[in-house]
Amino acid sequence: MPKDEKDLPSTIERSDQHAQDIYSETLESAEETYGDGERAHRTAYASLKHGYEKVGDHWEPKEHTGPSDEGAEQGGPGRHETKGGVDANASKAHLEDVAEQLDISGRSTMNKDELVDAIQKANAKETRKARE
């Protein structure tokens, strides 16, 4: 596990204990396998995103577990484009609910891909604000 809370990314620090545990335990295991580096952290995030989605400046449990986007579905070594923790595989209705929670304007006229992009941008904005 991380040596202290400061070793957790800030968005995970602001999440529930279960999210923190998933990230920490996966990171510890990945570091044993891959060493301390980017690959271990990507593995820990991938594990977290299986059951959590990023909403604003923190992570919340998803309604259904599983890959959150096409990049997560691909898995394996190498980089895969992801949606930054947004559950792009969720229903449009769920994405609309998240967009409402984040007070995204114009959400009622957006298609699913536009909602994912707007939520991703809103999440990044909320995370920046929380770090200030």
GROMACS .gro file of C-alpha atoms in nm:
model
  132
    1MET     CA    1   0.000   0.000   0.000
    2PRO     CA    2   0.114   0.357  -0.047
    3LYS     CA    3   0.334   0.476   0.235
    4ASP     CA    4   0.082   0.745   0.325
    5GLU     CA    5  -0.221   0.927   0.185
    6LYS     CA    6   0.005   1.161  -0.017
    7ASP     CA    7   0.103   0.866  -0.236
    8LEU     CA    8  -0.255   0.839  -0.366
    9PRO     CA    9  -0.358   1.055  -0.662
   10SER     CA   10  -0.572   1.344  -0.537
   11THR     CA   11  -0.888   1.225  -0.713
   12ILE     CA   12  -0.859   0.892  -0.532
   13GLU     CA   13  -0.790   1.061  -0.197
   14ARG     CA   14  -1.131   1.230  -0.237
   15SER     CA   15  -1.301   0.897  -0.311
   16ASP     CA   16  -1.441   0.634  -0.076
   17GLN     CA   17  -1.219   0.391   0.113
   18HIS     CA   18  -1.302   0.101  -0.116
   19ALA     CA   19  -1.177   0.294  -0.422
   20GLN     CA   20  -0.860   0.383  -0.232
   21ASP     CA   21  -0.808   0.019  -0.135
   22ILE     CA   22  -0.857  -0.108  -0.491
   23TYR     CA   23  -0.605   0.139  -0.628
   24SER     CA   24  -0.352   0.083  -0.349
   25GLU     CA   25  -0.367  -0.296  -0.353
   26THR     CA   26  -0.349  -0.317  -0.732
   27LEU     CA   27  -0.062  -0.069  -0.741
   28GLU     CA   28   0.133  -0.270  -0.485
   29SER     CA   29   0.087  -0.589  -0.686
   30ALA     CA   30   0.166  -0.417  -1.017
   31GLU     CA   31   0.485  -0.267  -0.874
   32GLU     CA   32   0.599  -0.616  -0.777
   33THR     CA   33   0.537  -0.729  -1.135
   34TYR     CA   34   0.633  -0.423  -1.342
   35GLY     CA   35   0.841  -0.211  -1.105
   36ASP     CA   36   0.763   0.138  -0.979
   37GLY     CA   37   0.658   0.330  -1.286
   38GLU     CA   38   0.390   0.436  -1.528
   39ARG     CA   39   0.282   0.083  -1.619
   40ALA     CA   40   0.207  -0.001  -1.255
   41HIS     CA   41  -0.004   0.314  -1.216
   42ARG     CA   42  -0.191   0.249  -1.543
   43THR     CA   43  -0.268  -0.101  -1.416
   44ALA     CA   44  -0.402   0.037  -1.086
   45TYR     CA   45  -0.624   0.288  -1.267
   46ALA     CA   46  -0.752   0.015  -1.500
   47SER     CA   47  -0.850  -0.193  -1.200
   48LEU     CA   48  -1.025   0.103  -1.037
   49LYS     CA   49  -1.214   0.191  -1.357
   50HIS     CA   50  -1.359  -0.160  -1.372
   51GLY     CA   51  -1.589  -0.075  -1.078
   52TYR     CA   52  -1.570   0.305  -1.051
   53GLU     CA   53  -1.621   0.606  -1.275
   54LYS     CA   54  -1.481   0.955  -1.236
   55VAL     CA   55  -1.747   1.212  -1.148
   56GLY     CA   56  -1.611   1.562  -1.100
   57ASP     CA   57  -1.306   1.551  -0.876
   58HIS     CA   58  -1.349   1.198  -0.735
   59TRP     CA   59  -1.446   0.839  -0.820
   60GLU     CA   60  -1.792   0.689  -0.759
   61PRO     CA   61  -1.908   0.325  -0.785
   62LYS     CA   62  -2.051   0.234  -1.126
   63GLU     CA   63  -2.398   0.083  -1.157
   64HIS     CA   64  -2.247  -0.218  -1.336
   65THR     CA   65  -1.888  -0.337  -1.323
   66GLY     CA   66  -1.686  -0.389  -1.637
   67PRO     CA   67  -1.468  -0.203  -1.885
   68SER     CA   68  -1.548   0.167  -1.899
   69ASP     CA   69  -1.448   0.231  -2.260
   70GLU     CA   70  -1.296   0.070  -2.570
   71GLY     CA   71  -0.943   0.132  -2.444
   72ALA     CA   72  -1.018  -0.058  -2.125
   73GLU     CA   73  -1.175  -0.343  -2.325
   74GLN     CA   74  -0.855  -0.385  -2.530
   75GLY     CA   75  -0.627  -0.434  -2.230
   76GLY     CA   76  -0.281  -0.576  -2.268
   77PRO     CA   77   0.050  -0.395  -2.304
   78GLY     CA   78   0.078  -0.060  -2.474
   79ARG     CA   79  -0.128   0.253  -2.465
   80HIS     CA   80  -0.499   0.251  -2.540
   81GLU     CA   81  -0.708   0.565  -2.569
   82THR     CA   82  -0.942   0.594  -2.272
   83LYS     CA   83  -1.207   0.843  -2.167
   84GLY     CA   84  -1.039   0.955  -1.846
   85GLY     CA   85  -1.252   0.754  -1.610
   86VAL     CA   86  -1.585   0.837  -1.775
   87ASP     CA   87  -1.795   0.522  -1.811
   88ALA     CA   88  -1.842   0.553  -2.188
   89ASN     CA   89  -2.016   0.213  -2.191
   90ALA     CA   90  -2.293   0.339  -1.961
   91SER     CA   91  -2.639   0.411  -2.096
   92LYS     CA   92  -2.717   0.754  -2.238
   93ALA     CA   93  -2.963   0.805  -1.953
   94HIS     CA   94  -2.686   0.744  -1.698
   95LEU     CA   95  -2.453   0.983  -1.879
   96GLU     CA   96  -2.729   1.245  -1.880
   97ASP     CA   97  -2.766   1.199  -1.503
   98VAL     CA   98  -2.390   1.246  -1.452
   99ALA     CA   99  -2.396   1.552  -1.681
  100GLU     CA  100  -2.682   1.697  -1.475
  101GLN     CA  101  -2.488   1.631  -1.153
  102LEU     CA  102  -2.194   1.821  -1.306
  103ASP     CA  103  -2.427   2.100  -1.429
  104ILE     CA  104  -2.320   2.065  -1.793
  105SER     CA  105  -2.519   2.304  -2.009
  106GLY     CA  106  -2.670   2.178  -2.334
  107ARG     CA  107  -2.671   1.819  -2.211
  108SER     CA  108  -3.028   1.753  -2.326
  109THR     CA  109  -2.931   1.803  -2.692
  110MET     CA  110  -2.606   1.602  -2.679
  111ASN     CA  111  -2.561   1.256  -2.822
  112LYS     CA  112  -2.382   0.989  -2.621
  113ASP     CA  113  -2.031   1.065  -2.754
  114GLU     CA  114  -2.079   1.436  -2.688
  115LEU     CA  115  -2.194   1.361  -2.332
  116VAL     CA  116  -1.882   1.149  -2.270
  117ASP     CA  117  -1.657   1.429  -2.399
  118ALA     CA  118  -1.842   1.696  -2.198
  119ILE     CA  119  -1.824   1.488  -1.878
  120GLN     CA  120  -1.453   1.426  -1.935
  121LYS     CA  121  -1.393   1.803  -1.969
  122ALA     CA  122  -1.608   1.882  -1.664
  123ASN     CA  123  -1.422   1.620  -1.459
  124ALA     CA  124  -1.087   1.773  -1.555
  125LYS     CA  125  -1.213   2.120  -1.459
  126GLU     CA  126  -1.342   1.999  -1.121
  127THR     CA  127  -1.014   1.818  -1.051
  128ARG     CA  128  -0.813   2.133  -1.130
  129LYS     CA  129  -1.034   2.338  -0.898
  130ALA     CA  130  -0.999   2.082  -0.618
  131ARG     CA  131  -0.620   2.089  -0.644
  132GLU     CA  132  -0.598   2.467  -0.605
   0.00000   0.00000   0.00000
